[in-house]
């Protein structure tokens, strides 16, 4: 390695900096989820994080850069955790069930991130289009190819793979994005672990039955 290459290598952030950035991002995620991009100020996010605005700007130079990082973190987590090919299981049925339950778990554990992402998509994804094309779509293409291979092998019904994933995304994310509507309909204050278990059981049954996987592997 040359001296120039040694100098050019980026330094890994210190644990203290990573912890502070995580604290800021958590505060920003909550603020953007409830107030939207235009409804929240850097001062409000800094206050949530227990910092001054100047201290926050040391870590993130603008509200836009902070917003970009929040939605990219959510998308990166989905891509990392939700690749169909990476799901545990030795059959399409097991892998697809784990995918559905994993996506629902993301809505349970990271509802604010899901809401920020949903708001961005609803408003036209102006901050995210290029990032989605370069990161989300290649993963989706790989997952669609896997489903098509299962169909070609006669392991599941000849369904439309794209709409299979659209259905899974919509049905699992609704428990985060529209949680207010769901708790009102269920006459509860908040969704608990049992609610998500019931939702998962229902979605797995309906989707696996709709793809023919229940009949083929029963």
PDB file of N, CA and C in Angstrom, residues 30-128:
ATOM      1  N   UNK A  30     -38.161   9.784  15.020  1.00  0.00           N
ATOM      2  CA  UNK A  30     -39.430   9.991  15.723  1.00  0.00           C
ATOM      3  C   UNK A  30     -40.082  11.303  15.303  1.00  0.00           C
ATOM      4  N   UNK A  31     -39.280  12.351  15.190  1.00  0.00           N
ATOM      5  CA  UNK A  31     -39.817  13.659  14.819  1.00  0.00           C
ATOM      6  C   UNK A  31     -40.369  13.663  13.392  1.00  0.00           C
ATOM      7  N   UNK A  32     -39.607  13.123  12.454  1.00  0.00           N
ATOM      8  CA  UNK A  32     -40.061  13.082  11.067  1.00  0.00           C
ATOM      9  C   UNK A  32     -41.300  12.192  10.913  1.00  0.00           C
ATOM     10  N   UNK A  33     -41.375  11.116  11.704  1.00  0.00           N
ATOM     11  CA  UNK A  33     -42.514  10.198  11.612  1.00  0.00           C
ATOM     12  C   UNK A  33     -43.810  10.890  12.019  1.00  0.00           C
ATOM     13  N   UNK A  34     -43.746  11.738  13.036  1.00  0.00           N
ATOM     14  CA  UNK A  34     -44.966  12.347  13.571  1.00  0.00           C
ATOM     15  C   UNK A  34     -45.282  13.722  12.991  1.00  0.00           C
ATOM     16  N   UNK A  35     -44.258  14.412  12.496  1.00  0.00           N
ATOM     17  CA  UNK A  35     -44.478  15.781  12.030  1.00  0.00           C
ATOM     18  C   UNK A  35     -44.150  15.982  10.551  1.00  0.00           C
ATOM     19  N   UNK A  36     -43.504  15.005   9.926  1.00  0.00           N
ATOM     20  CA  UNK A  36     -43.137  15.156   8.525  1.00  0.00           C
ATOM     21  C   UNK A  36     -41.891  15.999   8.346  1.00  0.00           C
ATOM     22  N   UNK A  37     -41.328  15.957   7.147  1.00  0.00           N
ATOM     23  CA  UNK A  37     -40.080  16.679   6.880  1.00  0.00           C
ATOM     24  C   UNK A  37     -40.250  18.181   7.085  1.00  0.00           C
ATOM     25  N   UNK A  38     -41.346  18.732   6.562  1.00  0.00           N
ATOM     26  CA  UNK A  38     -41.537  20.185   6.632  1.00  0.00           C
ATOM     27  C   UNK A  38     -42.097  20.637   7.970  1.00  0.00           C
ATOM     28  N   UNK A  39     -42.562  19.709   8.785  1.00  0.00           N
ATOM     29  CA  UNK A  39     -43.188  20.088  10.040  1.00  0.00           C
ATOM     30  C   UNK A  39     -42.261  20.102  11.238  1.00  0.00           C
ATOM     31  N   UNK A  40     -41.007  19.771  11.019  1.00  0.00           N
ATOM     32  CA  UNK A  40     -40.072  19.705  12.139  1.00  0.00           C
ATOM     33  C   UNK A  40     -38.828  20.534  11.830  1.00  0.00           C
ATOM     34  N   UNK A  41     -38.271  21.151  12.849  1.00  0.00           N
ATOM     35  CA  UNK A  41     -37.074  21.973  12.695  1.00  0.00           C
ATOM     36  C   UNK A  41     -35.873  21.269  13.298  1.00  0.00           C
ATOM     37  N   UNK A  42     -34.684  21.726  12.906  1.00  0.00           N
ATOM     38  CA  UNK A  42     -33.471  21.175  13.509  1.00  0.00           C
ATOM     39  C   UNK A  42     -33.422  21.458  15.005  1.00  0.00           C
ATOM     40  N   UNK A  43     -33.939  22.626  15.404  1.00  0.00           N
ATOM     41  CA  UNK A  43     -33.955  22.955  16.823  1.00  0.00           C
ATOM     42  C   UNK A  43     -34.792  21.934  17.605  1.00  0.00           C
ATOM     43  N   UNK A  44     -35.935  21.535  17.027  1.00  0.00           N
ATOM     44  CA  UNK A  44     -36.807  20.568  17.701  1.00  0.00           C
ATOM     45  C   UNK A  44     -36.145  19.203  17.798  1.00  0.00           C
ATOM     46  N   UNK A  45     -35.448  18.809  16.739  1.00  0.00           N
ATOM     47  CA  UNK A  45     -34.750  17.520  16.760  1.00  0.00           C
ATOM     48  C   UNK A  45     -33.611  17.557  17.777  1.00  0.00           C
ATOM     49  N   UNK A  46     -32.873  18.650  17.790  1.00  0.00           N
ATOM     50  CA  UNK A  46     -31.776  18.789  18.758  1.00  0.00           C
ATOM     51  C   UNK A  46     -32.295  18.709  20.184  1.00  0.00           C
ATOM     52  N   UNK A  47     -33.433  19.350  20.433  1.00  0.00           N
ATOM     53  CA  UNK A  47     -34.019  19.317  21.780  1.00  0.00           C
ATOM     54  C   UNK A  47     -34.408  17.889  22.162  1.00  0.00           C
ATOM     55  N   UNK A  48     -34.992  17.148  21.217  1.00  0.00           N
ATOM     56  CA  UNK A  48     -35.349  15.753  21.490  1.00  0.00           C
ATOM     57  C   UNK A  48     -34.115  14.921  21.818  1.00  0.00           C
ATOM     58  N   UNK A  49     -32.999  15.249  21.146  1.00  0.00           N
ATOM     59  CA  UNK A  49     -31.767  14.496  21.346  1.00  0.00           C
ATOM     60  C   UNK A  49     -30.958  14.989  22.543  1.00  0.00           C
ATOM     61  N   UNK A  50     -31.420  16.066  23.165  1.00  0.00           N
ATOM     62  CA  UNK A  50     -30.705  16.610  24.316  1.00  0.00           C
ATOM     63  C   UNK A  50     -29.447  17.361  23.935  1.00  0.00           C
ATOM     64  N   UNK A  51     -29.468  17.995  22.754  1.00  0.00           N
ATOM     65  CA  UNK A  51     -28.308  18.735  22.253  1.00  0.00           C
ATOM     66  C   UNK A  51     -28.712  20.155  21.870  1.00  0.00           C
ATOM     67  N   UNK A  52     -27.720  20.998  21.686  1.00  0.00           N
ATOM     68  CA  UNK A  52     -27.973  22.294  21.074  1.00  0.00           C
ATOM     69  C   UNK A  52     -27.994  22.120  19.562  1.00  0.00           C
ATOM     70  N   UNK A  53     -28.557  23.083  18.865  1.00  0.00           N
ATOM     71  CA  UNK A  53     -28.574  23.014  17.395  1.00  0.00           C
ATOM     72  C   UNK A  53     -27.151  22.983  16.845  1.00  0.00           C
ATOM     73  N   UNK A  54     -26.264  23.756  17.435  1.00  0.00           N
ATOM     74  CA  UNK A  54     -24.873  23.795  16.967  1.00  0.00           C
ATOM     75  C   UNK A  54     -24.186  22.447  17.138  1.00  0.00           C
ATOM     76  N   UNK A  55     -24.454  21.781  18.245  1.00  0.00           N
ATOM     77  CA  UNK A  55     -23.875  20.457  18.443  1.00  0.00           C
ATOM     78  C   UNK A  55     -24.417  19.463  17.426  1.00  0.00           C
ATOM     79  N   UNK A  56     -25.706  19.543  17.137  1.00  0.00           N
ATOM     80  CA  UNK A  56     -26.288  18.648  16.135  1.00  0.00           C
ATOM     81  C   UNK A  56     -25.646  18.874  14.773  1.00  0.00           C
ATOM     82  N   UNK A  57     -25.438  20.145  14.412  1.00  0.00           N
ATOM     83  CA  UNK A  57     -24.858  20.473  13.106  1.00  0.00           C
ATOM     84  C   UNK A  57     -23.415  19.977  12.972  1.00  0.00           C
ATOM     85  N   UNK A  58     -22.773  19.707  14.084  1.00  0.00           N
ATOM     86  CA  UNK A  58     -21.430  19.130  14.030  1.00  0.00           C
ATOM     87  C   UNK A  58     -21.473  17.720  13.445  1.00  0.00           C
ATOM     88  N   UNK A  59     -22.579  17.016  13.699  1.00  0.00           N
ATOM     89  CA  UNK A  59     -22.719  15.637  13.212  1.00  0.00           C
ATOM     90  C   UNK A  59     -23.456  15.565  11.866  1.00  0.00           C
ATOM     91  N   UNK A  60     -24.426  16.427  11.677  1.00  0.00           N
ATOM     92  CA  UNK A  60     -25.190  16.451  10.426  1.00  0.00           C
ATOM     93  C   UNK A  60     -25.314  17.903   9.982  1.00  0.00           C
ATOM     94  N   UNK A  61     -24.789  18.247   8.797  1.00  0.00           N
ATOM     95  CA  UNK A  61     -24.684  19.650   8.399  1.00  0.00           C
ATOM     96  C   UNK A  61     -25.993  20.337   8.030  1.00  0.00           C
ATOM     97  N   UNK A  62     -27.089  19.569   7.868  1.00  0.00           N
ATOM     98  CA  UNK A  62     -28.360  20.172   7.490  1.00  0.00           C
ATOM     99  C   UNK A  62     -29.509  19.234   7.831  1.00  0.00           C
ATOM    100  N   UNK A  63     -30.707  19.788   7.842  1.00  0.00           N
ATOM    101  CA  UNK A  63     -31.890  18.950   8.078  1.00  0.00           C
ATOM    102  C   UNK A  63     -32.048  17.937   6.953  1.00  0.00           C
ATOM    103  N   UNK A  64     -31.747  18.349   5.734  1.00  0.00           N
ATOM    104  CA  UNK A  64     -31.886  17.440   4.598  1.00  0.00           C
ATOM    105  C   UNK A  64     -30.941  16.249   4.722  1.00  0.00           C
ATOM    106  N   UNK A  65     -29.696  16.499   5.118  1.00  0.00           N
ATOM    107  CA  UNK A  65     -28.739  15.393   5.262  1.00  0.00           C
ATOM    108  C   UNK A  65     -29.174  14.438   6.364  1.00  0.00           C
ATOM    109  N   UNK A  66     -29.741  14.975   7.422  1.00  0.00           N
ATOM    110  CA  UNK A  66     -30.229  14.140   8.521  1.00  0.00           C
ATOM    111  C   UNK A  66     -31.433  13.310   8.068  1.00  0.00           C
ATOM    112  N   UNK A  67     -32.329  13.939   7.326  1.00  0.00           N
ATOM    113  CA  UNK A  67     -33.504  13.241   6.802  1.00  0.00           C
ATOM    114  C   UNK A  67     -33.091  12.117   5.853  1.00  0.00           C
ATOM    115  N   UNK A  68     -32.151  12.413   4.966  1.00  0.00           N
ATOM    116  CA  UNK A  68     -31.655  11.388   4.042  1.00  0.00           C
ATOM    117  C   UNK A  68     -31.111  10.190   4.802  1.00  0.00           C
ATOM    118  N   UNK A  69     -30.373  10.447   5.859  1.00  0.00           N
ATOM    119  CA  UNK A  69     -29.776   9.343   6.606  1.00  0.00           C
ATOM    120  C   UNK A  69     -30.839   8.508   7.311  1.00  0.00           C
ATOM    121  N   UNK A  70     -31.875   9.156   7.809  1.00  0.00           N
ATOM    122  CA  UNK A  70     -32.955   8.432   8.480  1.00  0.00           C
ATOM    123  C   UNK A  70     -33.645   7.474   7.508  1.00  0.00           C
ATOM    124  N   UNK A  71     -34.020   7.963   6.338  1.00  0.00           N
ATOM    125  CA  UNK A  71     -34.747   7.088   5.415  1.00  0.00           C
ATOM    126  C   UNK A  71     -33.820   6.049   4.781  1.00  0.00           C
ATOM    127  N   UNK A  72     -32.556   6.397   4.590  1.00  0.00           N
ATOM    128  CA  UNK A  72     -31.617   5.401   4.071  1.00  0.00           C
ATOM    129  C   UNK A  72     -31.369   4.299   5.086  1.00  0.00           C
ATOM    130  N   UNK A  73     -31.292   4.659   6.355  1.00  0.00           N
ATOM    131  CA  UNK A  73     -31.108   3.638   7.388  1.00  0.00           C
ATOM    132  C   UNK A  73     -32.266   2.644   7.387  1.00  0.00           C
ATOM    133  N   UNK A  74     -33.478   3.161   7.253  1.00  0.00           N
ATOM    134  CA  UNK A  74     -34.654   2.282   7.216  1.00  0.00           C
ATOM    135  C   UNK A  74     -34.594   1.369   6.005  1.00  0.00           C
ATOM    136  N   UNK A  75     -34.298   1.946   4.856  1.00  0.00           N
ATOM    137  CA  UNK A  75     -34.243   1.156   3.627  1.00  0.00           C
ATOM    138  C   UNK A  75     -33.111   0.134   3.683  1.00  0.00           C
ATOM    139  N   UNK A  76     -31.957   0.539   4.191  1.00  0.00           N
ATOM    140  CA  UNK A  76     -30.820  -0.385   4.296  1.00  0.00           C
ATOM    141  C   UNK A  76     -31.149  -1.557   5.226  1.00  0.00           C
ATOM    142  N   UNK A  77     -31.867  -1.270   6.313  1.00  0.00           N
ATOM    143  CA  UNK A  77     -32.237  -2.323   7.250  1.00  0.00           C
ATOM    144  C   UNK A  77     -33.189  -3.312   6.592  1.00  0.00           C
ATOM    145  N   UNK A  78     -34.149  -2.800   5.825  1.00  0.00           N
ATOM    146  CA  UNK A  78     -35.065  -3.688   5.106  1.00  0.00           C
ATOM    147  C   UNK A  78     -34.314  -4.562   4.116  1.00  0.00           C
ATOM    148  N   UNK A  79     -33.404  -3.956   3.374  1.00  0.00           N
ATOM    149  CA  UNK A  79     -32.652  -4.708   2.367  1.00  0.00           C
ATOM    150  C   UNK A  79     -31.785  -5.778   3.036  1.00  0.00           C
ATOM    151  N   UNK A  80     -31.161  -5.405   4.153  1.00  0.00           N
ATOM    152  CA  UNK A  80     -30.285  -6.345   4.862  1.00  0.00           C
ATOM    153  C   UNK A  80     -31.070  -7.504   5.463  1.00  0.00           C
ATOM    154  N   UNK A  81     -32.210  -7.210   6.071  1.00  0.00           N
ATOM    155  CA  UNK A  81     -32.970  -8.222   6.799  1.00  0.00           C
ATOM    156  C   UNK A  81     -33.978  -8.968   5.934  1.00  0.00           C
ATOM    157  N   UNK A  82     -34.404  -8.348   4.813  1.00  0.00           N
ATOM    158  CA  UNK A  82     -35.573  -8.872   4.134  1.00  0.00           C
ATOM    159  C   UNK A  82     -35.299  -9.495   2.772  1.00  0.00           C
ATOM    160  N   UNK A  83     -34.058  -9.835   2.482  1.00  0.00           N
ATOM    161  CA  UNK A  83     -33.776 -10.549   1.233  1.00  0.00           C
ATOM    162  C   UNK A  83     -34.385 -11.939   1.319  1.00  0.00           C
ATOM    163  N   UNK A  84     -35.238 -12.287   0.355  1.00  0.00           N
ATOM    164  CA  UNK A  84     -35.919 -13.576   0.402  1.00  0.00           C
ATOM    165  C   UNK A  84     -34.925 -14.733   0.372  1.00  0.00           C
ATOM    166  N   UNK A  85     -33.894 -14.608  -0.447  1.00  0.00           N
ATOM    167  CA  UNK A  85     -32.900 -15.670  -0.580  1.00  0.00           C
ATOM    168  C   UNK A  85     -32.155 -15.928   0.720  1.00  0.00           C
ATOM    169  N   UNK A  86     -32.087 -14.918   1.597  1.00  0.00           N
ATOM    170  CA  UNK A  86     -31.343 -15.037   2.851  1.00  0.00           C
ATOM    171  C   UNK A  86     -32.197 -15.578   3.999  1.00  0.00           C
ATOM    172  N   UNK A  87     -33.467 -15.825   3.758  1.00  0.00           N
ATOM    173  CA  UNK A  87     -34.336 -16.299   4.834  1.00  0.00           C
ATOM    174  C   UNK A  87     -34.017 -17.739   5.217  1.00  0.00           C
ATOM    175  N   UNK A  88     -34.168 -18.029   6.497  1.00  0.00           N
ATOM    176  CA  UNK A  88     -33.956 -19.402   6.967  1.00  0.00           C
ATOM    177  C   UNK A  88     -35.065 -20.306   6.443  1.00  0.00           C
ATOM    178  N   UNK A  89     -34.723 -21.581   6.266  1.00  0.00           N
ATOM    179  CA  UNK A  89     -35.709 -22.542   5.809  1.00  0.00           C
ATOM    180  C   UNK A  89     -35.192 -23.323   4.616  1.00  0.00           C
ATOM    181  N   UNK A  90     -35.703 -24.556   4.469  1.00  0.00           N
ATOM    182  CA  UNK A  90     -35.253 -25.412   3.371  1.00  0.00           C
ATOM    183  C   UNK A  90     -36.348 -25.632   2.342  1.00  0.00           C
ATOM    184  N   UNK A  91     -37.338 -24.733   2.330  1.00  0.00           N
ATOM    185  CA  UNK A  91     -38.425 -24.845   1.358  1.00  0.00           C
ATOM    186  C   UNK A  91     -38.980 -23.461   1.066  1.00  0.00           C
ATOM    187  N   UNK A  92     -39.623 -23.268  -0.091  1.00  0.00           N
ATOM    188  CA  UNK A  92     -40.246 -21.969  -0.386  1.00  0.00           C
ATOM    189  C   UNK A  92     -41.241 -21.554   0.688  1.00  0.00           C
ATOM    190  N   UNK A  93     -41.993 -22.517   1.197  1.00  0.00           N
ATOM    191  CA  UNK A  93     -42.998 -22.200   2.222  1.00  0.00           C
ATOM    192  C   UNK A  93     -42.338 -21.601   3.462  1.00  0.00           C
ATOM    193  N   UNK A  94     -41.285 -22.240   3.961  1.00  0.00           N
ATOM    194  CA  UNK A  94     -40.618 -21.751   5.164  1.00  0.00           C
ATOM    195  C   UNK A  94     -39.957 -20.403   4.922  1.00  0.00           C
ATOM    196  N   UNK A  95     -39.317 -20.255   3.773  1.00  0.00           N
ATOM    197  CA  UNK A  95     -38.616 -19.010   3.473  1.00  0.00           C
ATOM    198  C   UNK A  95     -39.586 -17.845   3.323  1.00  0.00           C
ATOM    199  N   UNK A  96     -40.709 -18.084   2.639  1.00  0.00           N
ATOM    200  CA  UNK A  96     -41.681 -17.006   2.448  1.00  0.00           C
ATOM    201  C   UNK A  96     -42.367 -16.665   3.773  1.00  0.00           C
ATOM    202  N   UNK A  97     -42.637 -17.667   4.610  1.00  0.00           N
ATOM    203  CA  UNK A  97     -43.230 -17.380   5.916  1.00  0.00           C
ATOM    204  C   UNK A  97     -42.272 -16.540   6.760  1.00  0.00           C
ATOM    205  N   UNK A  98     -41.002 -16.874   6.761  1.00  0.00           N
ATOM    206  CA  UNK A  98     -40.034 -16.093   7.529  1.00  0.00           C
ATOM    207  C   UNK A  98     -39.901 -14.674   6.991  1.00  0.00           C
ATOM    208  N   UNK A  99     -40.016 -14.528   5.688  1.00  0.00           N
ATOM    209  CA  UNK A  99     -39.970 -13.199   5.071  1.00  0.00           C
ATOM    210  C   UNK A  99     -41.146 -12.360   5.561  1.00  0.00           C
ATOM    211  N   UNK A 100     -42.351 -12.932   5.532  1.00  0.00           N
ATOM    212  CA  UNK A 100     -43.553 -12.209   5.957  1.00  0.00           C
ATOM    213  C   UNK A 100     -43.452 -11.823   7.427  1.00  0.00           C
ATOM    214  N   UNK A 101     -43.092 -12.787   8.270  1.00  0.00           N
ATOM    215  CA  UNK A 101     -43.011 -12.513   9.705  1.00  0.00           C
ATOM    216  C   UNK A 101     -41.879 -11.531  10.016  1.00  0.00           C
ATOM    217  N   UNK A 102     -40.792 -11.613   9.280  1.00  0.00           N
ATOM    218  CA  UNK A 102     -39.693 -10.673   9.481  1.00  0.00           C
ATOM    219  C   UNK A 102     -40.086  -9.260   9.113  1.00  0.00           C
ATOM    220  N   UNK A 103     -40.825  -9.119   8.020  1.00  0.00           N
ATOM    221  CA  UNK A 103     -41.273  -7.791   7.598  1.00  0.00           C
ATOM    222  C   UNK A 103     -42.256  -7.217   8.616  1.00  0.00           C
ATOM    223  N   UNK A 104     -43.112  -8.065   9.162  1.00  0.00           N
ATOM    224  CA  UNK A 104     -44.048  -7.607  10.184  1.00  0.00           C
ATOM    225  C   UNK A 104     -43.311  -7.206  11.455  1.00  0.00           C
ATOM    226  N   UNK A 105     -42.266  -7.944  11.802  1.00  0.00           N
ATOM    227  CA  UNK A 105     -41.465  -7.608  12.977  1.00  0.00           C
ATOM    228  C   UNK A 105     -40.798  -6.251  12.817  1.00  0.00           C
ATOM    229  N   UNK A 106     -40.398  -5.920  11.600  1.00  0.00           N
ATOM    230  CA  UNK A 106     -39.818  -4.599  11.353  1.00  0.00           C
ATOM    231  C   UNK A 106     -40.838  -3.506  11.639  1.00  0.00           C
ATOM    232  N   UNK A 107     -42.104  -3.759  11.279  1.00  0.00           N
ATOM    233  CA  UNK A 107     -43.151  -2.782  11.571  1.00  0.00           C
ATOM    234  C   UNK A 107     -43.382  -2.656  13.070  1.00  0.00           C
ATOM    235  N   UNK A 108     -43.210  -3.756  13.802  1.00  0.00           N
ATOM    236  CA  UNK A 108     -43.393  -3.711  15.256  1.00  0.00           C
ATOM    237  C   UNK A 108     -42.243  -2.996  15.942  1.00  0.00           C
ATOM    238  N   UNK A 109     -41.019  -3.312  15.511  1.00  0.00           N
ATOM    239  CA  UNK A 109     -39.844  -2.798  16.220  1.00  0.00           C
ATOM    240  C   UNK A 109     -39.380  -1.427  15.728  1.00  0.00           C
ATOM    241  N   UNK A 110     -39.678  -1.083  14.466  1.00  0.00           N
ATOM    242  CA  UNK A 110     -39.247   0.210  13.915  1.00  0.00           C
ATOM    243  C   UNK A 110     -40.411   0.942  13.240  1.00  0.00           C
ATOM    244  N   UNK A 111     -41.500   1.199  13.975  1.00  0.00           N
ATOM    245  CA  UNK A 111     -42.659   1.843  13.340  1.00  0.00           C
ATOM    246  C   UNK A 111     -42.377   3.250  12.841  1.00  0.00           C
ATOM    247  N   UNK A 112     -41.540   4.000  13.551  1.00  0.00           N
ATOM    248  CA  UNK A 112     -41.264   5.367  13.116  1.00  0.00           C
ATOM    249  C   UNK A 112     -40.505   5.397  11.798  1.00  0.00           C
ATOM    250  N   UNK A 113     -39.540   4.495  11.651  1.00  0.00           N
ATOM    251  CA  UNK A 113     -38.810   4.431  10.384  1.00  0.00           C
ATOM    252  C   UNK A 113     -39.729   4.098   9.229  1.00  0.00           C
ATOM    253  N   UNK A 114     -40.654   3.181   9.468  1.00  0.00           N
ATOM    254  CA  UNK A 114     -41.611   2.810   8.434  1.00  0.00           C
ATOM    255  C   UNK A 114     -42.493   3.993   8.056  1.00  0.00           C
ATOM    256  N   UNK A 115     -42.921   4.767   9.036  1.00  0.00           N
ATOM    257  CA  UNK A 115     -43.772   5.929   8.770  1.00  0.00           C
ATOM    258  C   UNK A 115     -43.023   7.002   7.983  1.00  0.00           C
ATOM    259  N   UNK A 116     -41.766   7.226   8.322  1.00  0.00           N
ATOM    260  CA  UNK A 116     -40.971   8.204   7.579  1.00  0.00           C
ATOM    261  C   UNK A 116     -40.841   7.766   6.125  1.00  0.00           C
ATOM    262  N   UNK A 117     -40.550   6.481   5.915  1.00  0.00           N
ATOM    263  CA  UNK A 117     -40.414   5.945   4.567  1.00  0.00           C
ATOM    264  C   UNK A 117     -41.733   6.075   3.811  1.00  0.00           C
ATOM    265  N   UNK A 118     -42.846   5.737   4.462  1.00  0.00           N
ATOM    266  CA  UNK A 118     -44.157   5.816   3.805  1.00  0.00           C
ATOM    267  C   UNK A 118     -44.486   7.250   3.404  1.00  0.00           C
ATOM    268  N   UNK A 119     -44.209   8.198   4.297  1.00  0.00           N
ATOM    269  CA  UNK A 119     -44.472   9.604   3.982  1.00  0.00           C
ATOM    270  C   UNK A 119     -43.644  10.072   2.796  1.00  0.00           C
ATOM    271  N   UNK A 120     -42.407   9.606   2.735  1.00  0.00           N
ATOM    272  CA  UNK A 120     -41.530   9.970   1.619  1.00  0.00           C
ATOM    273  C   UNK A 120     -42.070   9.418   0.306  1.00  0.00           C
ATOM    274  N   UNK A 121     -42.531   8.172   0.308  1.00  0.00           N
ATOM    275  CA  UNK A 121     -43.073   7.565  -0.907  1.00  0.00           C
ATOM    276  C   UNK A 121     -44.356   8.265  -1.334  1.00  0.00           C
ATOM    277  N   UNK A 122     -45.236   8.542  -0.375  1.00  0.00           N
ATOM    278  CA  UNK A 122     -46.502   9.206  -0.686  1.00  0.00           C
ATOM    279  C   UNK A 122     -46.270  10.573  -1.310  1.00  0.00           C
ATOM    280  N   UNK A 123     -45.223  11.259  -0.863  1.00  0.00           N
ATOM    281  CA  UNK A 123     -44.946  12.608  -1.383  1.00  0.00           C
ATOM    282  C   UNK A 123     -44.130  12.596  -2.669  1.00  0.00           C
ATOM    283  N   UNK A 124     -43.885  11.402  -3.232  1.00  0.00           N
ATOM    284  CA  UNK A 124     -43.202  11.321  -4.525  1.00  0.00           C
ATOM    285  C   UNK A 124     -41.769  10.840  -4.476  1.00  0.00           C
ATOM    286  N   UNK A 125     -41.252  10.553  -3.294  1.00  0.00           N
ATOM    287  CA  UNK A 125     -39.895  10.018  -3.109  1.00  0.00           C
ATOM    288  C   UNK A 125     -38.820  10.898  -3.738  1.00  0.00           C
ATOM    289  N   UNK A 126     -38.998  12.208  -3.663  1.00  0.00           N
ATOM    290  CA  UNK A 126     -38.026  13.109  -4.290  1.00  0.00           C
ATOM    291  C   UNK A 126     -36.647  13.002  -3.663  1.00  0.00           C
ATOM    292  N   UNK A 127     -36.563  12.632  -2.392  1.00  0.00           N
ATOM    293  CA  UNK A 127     -35.271  12.518  -1.718  1.00  0.00           C
ATOM    294  C   UNK A 127     -34.664  11.123  -1.863  1.00  0.00           C
ATOM    295  N   UNK A 128     -35.402  10.188  -2.440  1.00  0.00           N
ATOM    296  CA  UNK A 128     -35.019   8.787  -2.319  1.00  0.00           C
ATOM    297  C   UNK A 128     -34.982   8.005  -3.628  1.00  0.00           C
TER     298      UNK A 128
END
